[in-house]
XYZ file of C-alpha atoms in Angstrom:
607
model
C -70.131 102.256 260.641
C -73.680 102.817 260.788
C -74.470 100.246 263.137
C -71.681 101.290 265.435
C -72.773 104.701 265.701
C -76.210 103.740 266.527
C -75.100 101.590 269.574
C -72.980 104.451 271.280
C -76.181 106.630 270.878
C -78.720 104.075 272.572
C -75.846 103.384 275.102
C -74.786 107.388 275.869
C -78.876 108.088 276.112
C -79.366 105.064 278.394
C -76.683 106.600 280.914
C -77.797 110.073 280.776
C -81.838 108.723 281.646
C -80.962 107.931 285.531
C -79.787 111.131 286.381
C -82.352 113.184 284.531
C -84.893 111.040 286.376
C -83.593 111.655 289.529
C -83.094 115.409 289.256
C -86.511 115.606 288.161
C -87.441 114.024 290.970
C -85.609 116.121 293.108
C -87.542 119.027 292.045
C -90.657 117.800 292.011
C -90.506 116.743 296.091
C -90.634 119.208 299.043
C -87.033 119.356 300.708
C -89.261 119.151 304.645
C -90.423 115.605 302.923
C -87.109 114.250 302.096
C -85.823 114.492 305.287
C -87.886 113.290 307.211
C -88.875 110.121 305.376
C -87.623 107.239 307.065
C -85.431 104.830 304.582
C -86.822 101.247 304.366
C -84.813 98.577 304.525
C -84.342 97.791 300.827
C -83.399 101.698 300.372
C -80.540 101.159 302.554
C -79.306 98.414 301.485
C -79.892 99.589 297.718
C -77.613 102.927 298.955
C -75.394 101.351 300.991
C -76.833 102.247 304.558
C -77.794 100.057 307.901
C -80.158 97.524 308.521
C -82.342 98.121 311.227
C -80.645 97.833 314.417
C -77.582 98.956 313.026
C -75.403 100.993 315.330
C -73.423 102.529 313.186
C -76.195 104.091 310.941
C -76.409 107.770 310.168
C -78.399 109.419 313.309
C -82.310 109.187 312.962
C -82.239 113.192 312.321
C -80.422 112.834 309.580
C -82.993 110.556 306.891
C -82.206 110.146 303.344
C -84.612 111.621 300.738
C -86.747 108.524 300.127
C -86.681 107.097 296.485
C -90.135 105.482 295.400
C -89.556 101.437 295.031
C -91.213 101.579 291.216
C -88.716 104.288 290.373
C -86.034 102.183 292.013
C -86.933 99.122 289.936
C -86.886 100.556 286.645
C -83.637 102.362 287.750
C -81.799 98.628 288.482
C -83.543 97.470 284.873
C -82.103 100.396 283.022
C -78.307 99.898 284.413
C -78.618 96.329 283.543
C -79.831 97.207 279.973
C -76.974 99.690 279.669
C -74.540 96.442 280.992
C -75.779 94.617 277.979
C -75.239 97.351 275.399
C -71.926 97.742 276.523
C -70.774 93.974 276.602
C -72.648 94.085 272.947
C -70.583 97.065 272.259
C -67.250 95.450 273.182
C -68.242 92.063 271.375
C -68.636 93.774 267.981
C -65.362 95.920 268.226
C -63.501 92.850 268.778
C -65.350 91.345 265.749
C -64.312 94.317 263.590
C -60.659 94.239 264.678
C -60.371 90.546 263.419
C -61.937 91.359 260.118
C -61.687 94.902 258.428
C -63.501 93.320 255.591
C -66.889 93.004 258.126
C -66.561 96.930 259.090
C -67.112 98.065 255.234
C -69.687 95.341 254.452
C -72.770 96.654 255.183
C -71.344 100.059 253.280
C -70.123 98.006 250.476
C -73.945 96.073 249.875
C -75.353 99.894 250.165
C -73.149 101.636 247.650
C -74.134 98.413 245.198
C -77.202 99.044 245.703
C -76.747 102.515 244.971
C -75.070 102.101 241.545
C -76.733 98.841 240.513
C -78.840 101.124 238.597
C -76.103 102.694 236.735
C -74.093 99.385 236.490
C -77.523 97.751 234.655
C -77.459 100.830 232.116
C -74.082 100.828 231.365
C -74.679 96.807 230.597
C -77.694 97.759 228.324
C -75.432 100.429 226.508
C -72.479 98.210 226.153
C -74.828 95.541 224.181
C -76.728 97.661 221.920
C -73.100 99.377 221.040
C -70.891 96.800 221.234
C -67.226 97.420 220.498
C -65.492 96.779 217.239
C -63.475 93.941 216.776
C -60.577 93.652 214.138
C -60.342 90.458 212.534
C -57.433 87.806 213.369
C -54.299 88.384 211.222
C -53.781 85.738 209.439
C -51.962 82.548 210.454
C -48.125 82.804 209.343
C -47.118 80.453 206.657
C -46.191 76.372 207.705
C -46.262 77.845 211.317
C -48.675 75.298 212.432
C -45.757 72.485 212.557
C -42.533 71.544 213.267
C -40.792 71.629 209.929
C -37.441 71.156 211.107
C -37.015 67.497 210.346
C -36.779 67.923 206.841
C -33.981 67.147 203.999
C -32.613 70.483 203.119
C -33.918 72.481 206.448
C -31.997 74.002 208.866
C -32.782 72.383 212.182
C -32.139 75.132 214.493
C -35.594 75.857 216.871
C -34.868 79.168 218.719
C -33.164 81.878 217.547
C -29.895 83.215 219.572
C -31.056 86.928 218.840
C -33.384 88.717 217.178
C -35.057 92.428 216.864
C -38.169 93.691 215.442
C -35.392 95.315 212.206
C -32.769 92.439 212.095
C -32.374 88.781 212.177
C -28.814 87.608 212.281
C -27.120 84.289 210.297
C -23.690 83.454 210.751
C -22.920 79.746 209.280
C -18.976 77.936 209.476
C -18.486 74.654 208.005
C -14.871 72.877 208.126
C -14.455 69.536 206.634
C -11.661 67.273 206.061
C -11.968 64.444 202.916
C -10.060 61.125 201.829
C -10.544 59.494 198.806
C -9.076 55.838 198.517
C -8.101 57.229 194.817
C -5.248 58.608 197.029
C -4.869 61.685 194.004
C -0.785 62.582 194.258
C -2.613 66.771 193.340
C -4.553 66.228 196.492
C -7.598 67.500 193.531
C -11.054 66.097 193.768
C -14.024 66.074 190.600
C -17.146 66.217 189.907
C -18.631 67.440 193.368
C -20.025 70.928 194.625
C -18.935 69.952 198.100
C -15.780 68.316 197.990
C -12.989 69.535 196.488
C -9.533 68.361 198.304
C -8.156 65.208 199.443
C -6.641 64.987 202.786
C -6.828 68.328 204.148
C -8.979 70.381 206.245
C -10.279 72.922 204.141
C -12.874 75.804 205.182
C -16.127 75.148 202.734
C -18.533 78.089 204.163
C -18.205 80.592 206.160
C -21.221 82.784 205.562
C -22.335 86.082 207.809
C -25.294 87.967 207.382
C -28.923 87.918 208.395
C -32.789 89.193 207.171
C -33.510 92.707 207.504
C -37.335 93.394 208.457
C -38.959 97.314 209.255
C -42.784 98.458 208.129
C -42.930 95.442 205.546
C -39.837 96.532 203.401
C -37.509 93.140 203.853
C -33.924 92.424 202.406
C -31.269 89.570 203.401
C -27.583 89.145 202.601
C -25.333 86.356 203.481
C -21.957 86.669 202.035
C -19.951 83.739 201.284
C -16.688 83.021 201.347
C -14.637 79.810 201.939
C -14.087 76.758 199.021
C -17.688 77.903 198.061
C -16.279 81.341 197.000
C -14.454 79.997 194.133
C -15.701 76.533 193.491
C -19.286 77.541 192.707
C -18.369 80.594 190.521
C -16.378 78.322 188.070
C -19.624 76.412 187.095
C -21.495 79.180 186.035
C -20.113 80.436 182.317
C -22.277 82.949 181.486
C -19.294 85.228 181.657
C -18.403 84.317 178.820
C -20.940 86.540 177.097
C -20.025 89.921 177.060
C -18.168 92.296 179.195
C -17.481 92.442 183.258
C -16.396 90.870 185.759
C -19.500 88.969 187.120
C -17.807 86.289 188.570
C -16.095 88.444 190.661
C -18.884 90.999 191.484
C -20.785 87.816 193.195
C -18.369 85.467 193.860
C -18.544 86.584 197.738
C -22.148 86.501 198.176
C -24.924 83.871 198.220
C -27.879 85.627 198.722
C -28.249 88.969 198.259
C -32.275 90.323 197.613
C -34.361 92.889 198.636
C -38.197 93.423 198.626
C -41.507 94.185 200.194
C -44.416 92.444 201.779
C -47.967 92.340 200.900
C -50.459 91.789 203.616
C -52.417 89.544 201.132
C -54.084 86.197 202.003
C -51.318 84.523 203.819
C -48.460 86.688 202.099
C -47.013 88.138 199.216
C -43.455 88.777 198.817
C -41.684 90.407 195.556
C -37.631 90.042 196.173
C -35.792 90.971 192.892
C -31.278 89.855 193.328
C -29.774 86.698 194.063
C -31.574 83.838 195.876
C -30.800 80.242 196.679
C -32.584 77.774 194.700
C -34.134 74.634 195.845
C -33.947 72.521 192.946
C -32.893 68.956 193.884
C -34.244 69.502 197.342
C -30.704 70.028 199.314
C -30.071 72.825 200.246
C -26.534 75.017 198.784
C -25.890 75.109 203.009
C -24.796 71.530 204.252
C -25.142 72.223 207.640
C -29.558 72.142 206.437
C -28.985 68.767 205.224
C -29.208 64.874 205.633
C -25.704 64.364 203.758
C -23.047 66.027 202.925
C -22.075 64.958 199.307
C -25.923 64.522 198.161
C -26.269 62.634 194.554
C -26.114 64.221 191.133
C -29.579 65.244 191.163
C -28.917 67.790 193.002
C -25.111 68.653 193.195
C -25.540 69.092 189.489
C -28.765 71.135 189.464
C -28.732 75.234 190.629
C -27.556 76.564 194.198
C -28.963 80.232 193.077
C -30.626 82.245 190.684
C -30.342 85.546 189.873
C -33.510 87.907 188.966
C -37.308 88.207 190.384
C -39.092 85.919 192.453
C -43.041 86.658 193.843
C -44.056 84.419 197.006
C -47.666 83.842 196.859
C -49.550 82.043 200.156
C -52.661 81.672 199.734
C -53.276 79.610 202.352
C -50.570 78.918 205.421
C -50.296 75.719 203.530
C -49.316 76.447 199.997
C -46.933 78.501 198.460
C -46.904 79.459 194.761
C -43.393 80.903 193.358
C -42.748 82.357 189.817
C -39.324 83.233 188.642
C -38.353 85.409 186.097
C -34.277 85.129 186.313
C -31.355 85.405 183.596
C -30.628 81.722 183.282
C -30.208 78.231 184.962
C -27.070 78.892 188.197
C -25.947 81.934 186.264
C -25.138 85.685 187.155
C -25.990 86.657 183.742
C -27.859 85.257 180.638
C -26.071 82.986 177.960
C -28.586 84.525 174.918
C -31.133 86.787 173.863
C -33.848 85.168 176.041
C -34.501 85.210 180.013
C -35.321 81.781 182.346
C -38.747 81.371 183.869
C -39.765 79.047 186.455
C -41.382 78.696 189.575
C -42.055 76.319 192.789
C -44.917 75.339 194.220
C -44.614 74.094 197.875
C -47.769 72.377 199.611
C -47.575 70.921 203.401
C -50.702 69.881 203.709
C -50.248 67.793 206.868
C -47.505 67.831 209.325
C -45.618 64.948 208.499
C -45.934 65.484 204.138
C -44.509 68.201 202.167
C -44.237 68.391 198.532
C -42.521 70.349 196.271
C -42.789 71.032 192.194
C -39.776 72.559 190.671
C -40.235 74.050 186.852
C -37.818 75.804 184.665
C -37.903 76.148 180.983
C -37.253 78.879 178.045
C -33.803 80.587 179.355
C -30.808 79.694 176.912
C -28.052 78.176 178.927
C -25.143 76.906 177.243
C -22.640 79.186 176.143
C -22.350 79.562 172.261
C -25.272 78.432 171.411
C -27.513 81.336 171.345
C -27.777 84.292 168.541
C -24.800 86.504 169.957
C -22.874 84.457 172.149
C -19.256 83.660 171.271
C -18.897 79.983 169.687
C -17.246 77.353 171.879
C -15.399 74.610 170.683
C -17.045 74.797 167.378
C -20.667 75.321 168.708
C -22.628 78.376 167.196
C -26.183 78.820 166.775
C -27.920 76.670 163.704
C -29.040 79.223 161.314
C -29.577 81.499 164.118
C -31.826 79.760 166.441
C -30.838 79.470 170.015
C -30.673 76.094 172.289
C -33.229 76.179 175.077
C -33.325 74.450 178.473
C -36.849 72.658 180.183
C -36.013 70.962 183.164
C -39.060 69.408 186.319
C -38.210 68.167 189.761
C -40.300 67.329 191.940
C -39.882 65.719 195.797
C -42.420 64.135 198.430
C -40.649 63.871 202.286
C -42.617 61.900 204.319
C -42.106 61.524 208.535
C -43.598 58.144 208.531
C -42.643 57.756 212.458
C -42.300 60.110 215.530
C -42.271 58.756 219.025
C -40.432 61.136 221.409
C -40.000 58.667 224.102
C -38.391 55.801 222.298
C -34.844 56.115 221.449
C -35.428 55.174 217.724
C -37.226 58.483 218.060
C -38.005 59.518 214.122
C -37.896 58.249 210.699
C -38.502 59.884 207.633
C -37.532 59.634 203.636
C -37.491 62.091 200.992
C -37.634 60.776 197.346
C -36.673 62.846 194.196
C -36.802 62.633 190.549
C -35.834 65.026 188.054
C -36.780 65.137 183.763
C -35.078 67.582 181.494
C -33.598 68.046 178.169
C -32.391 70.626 175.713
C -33.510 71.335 172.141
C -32.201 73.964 169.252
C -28.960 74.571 168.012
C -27.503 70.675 167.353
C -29.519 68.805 169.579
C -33.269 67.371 170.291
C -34.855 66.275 173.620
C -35.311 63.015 171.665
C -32.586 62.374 169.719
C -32.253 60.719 166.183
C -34.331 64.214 164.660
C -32.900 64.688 160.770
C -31.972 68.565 160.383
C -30.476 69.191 156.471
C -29.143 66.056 156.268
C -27.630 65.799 159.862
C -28.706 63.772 163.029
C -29.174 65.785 165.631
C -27.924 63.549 169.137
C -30.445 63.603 172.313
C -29.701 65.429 174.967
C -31.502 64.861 177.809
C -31.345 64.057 181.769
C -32.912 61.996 183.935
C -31.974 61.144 187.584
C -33.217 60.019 191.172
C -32.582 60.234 194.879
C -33.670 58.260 197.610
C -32.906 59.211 201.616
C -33.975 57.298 204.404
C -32.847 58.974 207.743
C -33.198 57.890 211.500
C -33.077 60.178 214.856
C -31.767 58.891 217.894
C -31.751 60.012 221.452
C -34.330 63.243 221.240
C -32.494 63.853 217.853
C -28.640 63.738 219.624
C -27.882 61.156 216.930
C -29.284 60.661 213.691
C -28.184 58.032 210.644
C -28.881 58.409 207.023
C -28.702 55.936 203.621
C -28.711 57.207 200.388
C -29.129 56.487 197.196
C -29.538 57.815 193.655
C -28.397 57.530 189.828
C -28.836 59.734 186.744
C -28.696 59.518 182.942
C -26.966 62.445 180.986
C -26.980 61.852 177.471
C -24.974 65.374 176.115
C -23.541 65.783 179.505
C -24.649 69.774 179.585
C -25.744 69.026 183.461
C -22.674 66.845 184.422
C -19.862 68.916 186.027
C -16.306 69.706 184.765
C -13.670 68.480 186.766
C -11.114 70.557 187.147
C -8.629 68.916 184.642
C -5.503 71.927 183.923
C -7.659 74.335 185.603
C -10.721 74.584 183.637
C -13.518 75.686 183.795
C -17.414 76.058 182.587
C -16.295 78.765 179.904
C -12.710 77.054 178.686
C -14.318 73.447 179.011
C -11.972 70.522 178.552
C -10.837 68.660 176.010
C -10.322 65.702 177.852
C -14.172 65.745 179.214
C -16.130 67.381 176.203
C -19.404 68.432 178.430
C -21.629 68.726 175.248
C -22.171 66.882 171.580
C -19.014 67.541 168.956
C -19.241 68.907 165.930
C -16.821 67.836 163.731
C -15.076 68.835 160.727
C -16.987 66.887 158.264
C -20.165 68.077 159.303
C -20.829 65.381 161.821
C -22.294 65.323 165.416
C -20.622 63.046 168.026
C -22.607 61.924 170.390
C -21.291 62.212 174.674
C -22.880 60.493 177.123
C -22.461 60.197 181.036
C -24.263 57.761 183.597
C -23.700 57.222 187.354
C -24.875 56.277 190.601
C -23.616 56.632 194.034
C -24.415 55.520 197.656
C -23.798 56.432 201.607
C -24.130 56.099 204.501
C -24.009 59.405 207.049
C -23.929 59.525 211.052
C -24.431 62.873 212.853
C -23.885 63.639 216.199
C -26.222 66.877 217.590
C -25.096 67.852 221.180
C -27.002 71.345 220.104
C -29.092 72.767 217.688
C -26.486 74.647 216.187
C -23.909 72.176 215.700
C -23.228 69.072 213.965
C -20.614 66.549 214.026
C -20.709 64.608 211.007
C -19.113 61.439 209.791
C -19.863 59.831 206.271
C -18.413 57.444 203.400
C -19.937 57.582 200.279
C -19.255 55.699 196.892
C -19.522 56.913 193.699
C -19.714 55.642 190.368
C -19.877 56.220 186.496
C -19.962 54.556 183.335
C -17.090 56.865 181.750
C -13.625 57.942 183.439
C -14.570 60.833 185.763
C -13.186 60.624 189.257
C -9.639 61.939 190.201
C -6.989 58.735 190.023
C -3.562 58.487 191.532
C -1.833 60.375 189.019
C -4.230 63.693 189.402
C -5.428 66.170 186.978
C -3.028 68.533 187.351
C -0.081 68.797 183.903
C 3.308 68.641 185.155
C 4.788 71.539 186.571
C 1.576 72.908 186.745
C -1.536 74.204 185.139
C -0.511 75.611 181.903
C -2.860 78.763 181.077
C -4.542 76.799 178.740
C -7.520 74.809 180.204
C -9.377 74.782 177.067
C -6.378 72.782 174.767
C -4.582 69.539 174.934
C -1.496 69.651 177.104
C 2.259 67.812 176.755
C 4.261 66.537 179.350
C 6.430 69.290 179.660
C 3.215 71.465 180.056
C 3.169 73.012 176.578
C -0.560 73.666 175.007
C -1.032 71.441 171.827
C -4.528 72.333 170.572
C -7.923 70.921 170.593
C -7.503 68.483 167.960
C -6.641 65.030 168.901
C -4.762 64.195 166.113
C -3.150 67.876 165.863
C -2.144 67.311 169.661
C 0.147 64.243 168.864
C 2.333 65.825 166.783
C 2.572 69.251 168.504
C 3.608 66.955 171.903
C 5.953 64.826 169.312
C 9.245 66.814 170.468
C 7.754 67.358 174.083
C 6.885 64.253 175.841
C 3.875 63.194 174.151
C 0.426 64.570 175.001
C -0.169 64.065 179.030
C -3.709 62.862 179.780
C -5.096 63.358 183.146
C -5.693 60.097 185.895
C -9.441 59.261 185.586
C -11.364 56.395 187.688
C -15.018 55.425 186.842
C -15.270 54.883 190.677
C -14.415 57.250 193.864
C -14.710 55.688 197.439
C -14.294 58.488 200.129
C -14.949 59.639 203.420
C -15.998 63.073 204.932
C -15.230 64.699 208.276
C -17.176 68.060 208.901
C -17.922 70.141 211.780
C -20.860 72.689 210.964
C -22.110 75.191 212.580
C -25.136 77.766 212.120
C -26.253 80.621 214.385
């Protein structure tokens, strides 16, 4: 703008000069003088008059005041200077019309230079004080992979909704199960996931969700479904005492609140009921490679009930104590708590490892200081039975190639140790106690999965594999012969040593081993169809036959006694049994296989 205004000044001075020239001349000549001066030829022309000899010219009286040829010269060199300014004048307009930018330029580069002094002090200021920075938070525990490929994870990537106070989980999963056993009570053994043949039967349906505000956390997933009553019936710590705890909890799986600690990594205390990861599956199927995983782990706990503490100290590691009321129970069995704890390390992206520890808690029913006696079974001189029990699992992803359609492989290997001691029995066996043997009881078992992904994980294919050892048989389930149940027990499948009459121990045992093979299809992330046949085996009559466990007519009321064949109790002795049946059919004994071929049908589905 500056420049502008300093060519319309030159150019408006320039065009005033002539005529202030020639007034002054005007003055400065006598009027006589003016007219008579004869005009030269170059005046005329220069004014527009007649050459000499022109006839038309103004009459010889009538001369022009004469104009000096020097002042005439300088007048001609001042219009054409004033020509130039002007055409100058027009060609920078036009220049500023096409770019706005050019107008404000040389403004611009002055006001710089006018604050460049201020702009270098505020520079100086800024790095003698520099600002405070807070440190980084912390990086959130196992975020820094994709864990979802693992045995007993839920593979779901996104969540549908969320909010910074609560997470939602809703979880349905329908299956439908043959066994080749073909059982006429449509009843199915030995299993935390299958319980009926030939029908489609509702295992889970689960709705719930994590609540999150200001660090104070809490989640609740109910549970209801075959789960609702099948998994209450193992626990028997009922038994002991007063209330219905069975059916305060039967509808709920997890149920915990707690609070956060902005500690290393993070610290968590949650005190209620939680789901427990021994034997590496998961209680929800829909997490899972299979869906009828091997002993060590459908005969191990689904929850615990009491105080957990999450440790991280690094976003690697977790560190897990328990302090809880017993092994899978809502209350405790004796006088004395469980205590455990997990330790979880990921230490690359494709490894994770996990150490499972229990040990102390008193855990089978009648044979602690207090506890009512079962089938004979009361504490030895007072002193109570204890449970230690280990399991431990590596998973490894041993292959991962996006673009291939065998896209991922990975296994997960388990092995589990544990025994009881006190009260009748030794982790060892063969230990001499006033005279008596006291019988081992002990377990020892083993998984092996192998799974592949197909397709960007549409399809995926597992084998399986795994066996335990049970000498005692205080981890192997009680099928549901009559009814029964962890606190009536069985006659017919004694799950603990005898004591007999005479002062004598009898010794039970139980071995098996299964295998299968499982096929998923995964047309989204929070749905599977799955398809699976699975074998099972055992050393002892276990499995549901063709005849069923179910009495005639009927369960009879009395799980925990022998039954006739017109359903009439007869007792828990053997030989008492065959006399009281006598007059009433003879003692009925339940259809037991040492094998089960089967296959499952399930549709799962978790939001």
């Amino acid at each position: 703008m500056k420049t502008v205004k300093t060519l319309l000044l030159k150019a408006i001075v320039l065009a005033a000069f002539p005529a202030m020239l020639v007034l002054s001349l005007t003055l400065a000549v006598p009027r006589g003088y003016a007219q008579t001066q004869a005009d030269s030829p170059a005046d005329r022309s220069l004014h527009g008059g007649a050459a000499a000899g022109d006839s038309s010219s103004r009459p010889t009286g009538a001369a022009d005041a004469e104009i000096p040829p020097a002042v005439a010269k300088e007048l001609q060199e001042m219009r054409e200077s004033i020509e130039q300014l002007k055409a100058e004048l027009r060609a920078r307009k036009a220049q500023e019309q096409a770019s706005p930018a050019l107008v404000t330029a040389e403004f611009k580069t002055q006001r710089a230079a006018e604050s460049a002094p201020a702009t270098v002090a505020a520079t100086s200021a800024a790095q003698t004080n520099p600002p405070e920075q807070k440190p980084p938070a912390p990086a959130e525990p196992f975020a820094y992979a994709d864990w979802t490929w693992l045995n007993g994870t839920p593979r779901n990537k996104d969540a549908v909704w969320d909010s910074k106070f609560f997470t939602p989980e809703v979880r349905f999963d329908t299956h439908f199960v043959h066994s080749f056993n073909n059982p006429r009570d449509d009843t199915l053994g030995g299993s935390t996931e299958i319980f009926r043949n030939n029908e489609i039967q509702v295992e889970q349906i689960s709705v719930g969700g994590d609540f999150h505000w200001q660090d104070v956390r809490g989640r609740i997933l109910t549970m209801d479904g075959m789960f609702a009553v099948t998994t209450p019936r193992n626990d028997a710590s009922e038994g002991r005492g007063q209330w219905d705890l069975r059916g305060a909890y039967k509808y709920v799986s997890e149920a915990y609140g707690g609070y956060h600690f902005n500690v290393n990594h993070g610290l968590n205390i949650d005190a209620g009921i939680f789901v427990s990861y021994i034997g590496l599956f998961s209680y929800y199927n829909f997490d899972n490679w299979a869906y009828q995983p091997s002993y060590v782990s459908s005969n191990t706990p689904w929850f615990f009930n009491g105080l957990r503490i999450q440790w991280f100290p690094t976003d690697k590691l977790k560190i897990e104590p328990w302090i809880i009321n017993g092994w899978q129970s809502y209350g405790r069995y004796g006088s004395k708590p469980g205590l455990g704890g997990q330790i979880l390390y990921r230490p690359k992206p494709w490894l994770s490892l996990v150490f499972n520890n229990y040990g102390m808690g008193e855990d089978t029913l009648g044979s602690a200081p207090g506890s009512s006696p079962q089938f004979g079974l009361a504490g030895a001189n007072g002193a109570g039975r204890s449970r230690i029990h280990t399991d431990d699992s590596v998973e490894v992803k041993y292959y991962d190639n996006k673009y291939k359609t065998l896209d991922k492989m990975a296994f997960s290997l388990t092995g589990d140790l544990g025994c009881e001691y006190g009260a009748g029995v030794t982790c060892m066996g063969h230990s001499i106690h006033n005279g008596v043997s006291w019988p081992q009881q002990s377990f020892q078992g083993w998984m092996l999965y192998n799974r592949f992904w197909f397709k960007k994980d549409l399809y995926a294919v597992t084998l399986g594999y795994g066996a335990m050892a049970n000498p005692g048989r205080y981890l192997t389930l009680l099928p549901p012969i009559d009814g029964a149940d962890a606190i009536s027990g069985s006659p017919y499948f004694p799950t603990g040593p005898q004591f007999n009459s005479n002062g004598t121990i009898t010794q039970t045992h139980f071995k098996g081993w299964d295998t299968l093979i499982t096929f998923d299809w995964m047309p989204k992330q929070y749905i599977t169809f799955r398809t699976e046949f699975g074998y099972r085996h055992s050393d002892e009559p276990y499995w549901t036959g063709r005849g069923g466990i179910t009495p005639p007519g009927g369960n009879n009321g009395f799980p925990g006694q022998f039954a006739c064949n017109n359903g009439a109790a007869a007792g828990t002795d053997p030989a008492a049994a065959v006399t009281a049946c006598a007059e009433n059919g003879g003692v009925w004994f339940p259809d037991m296989r040492k094998d089960e071929p089967s296959t499952r049908f399930a549709i799962m589905v978790k939001f």
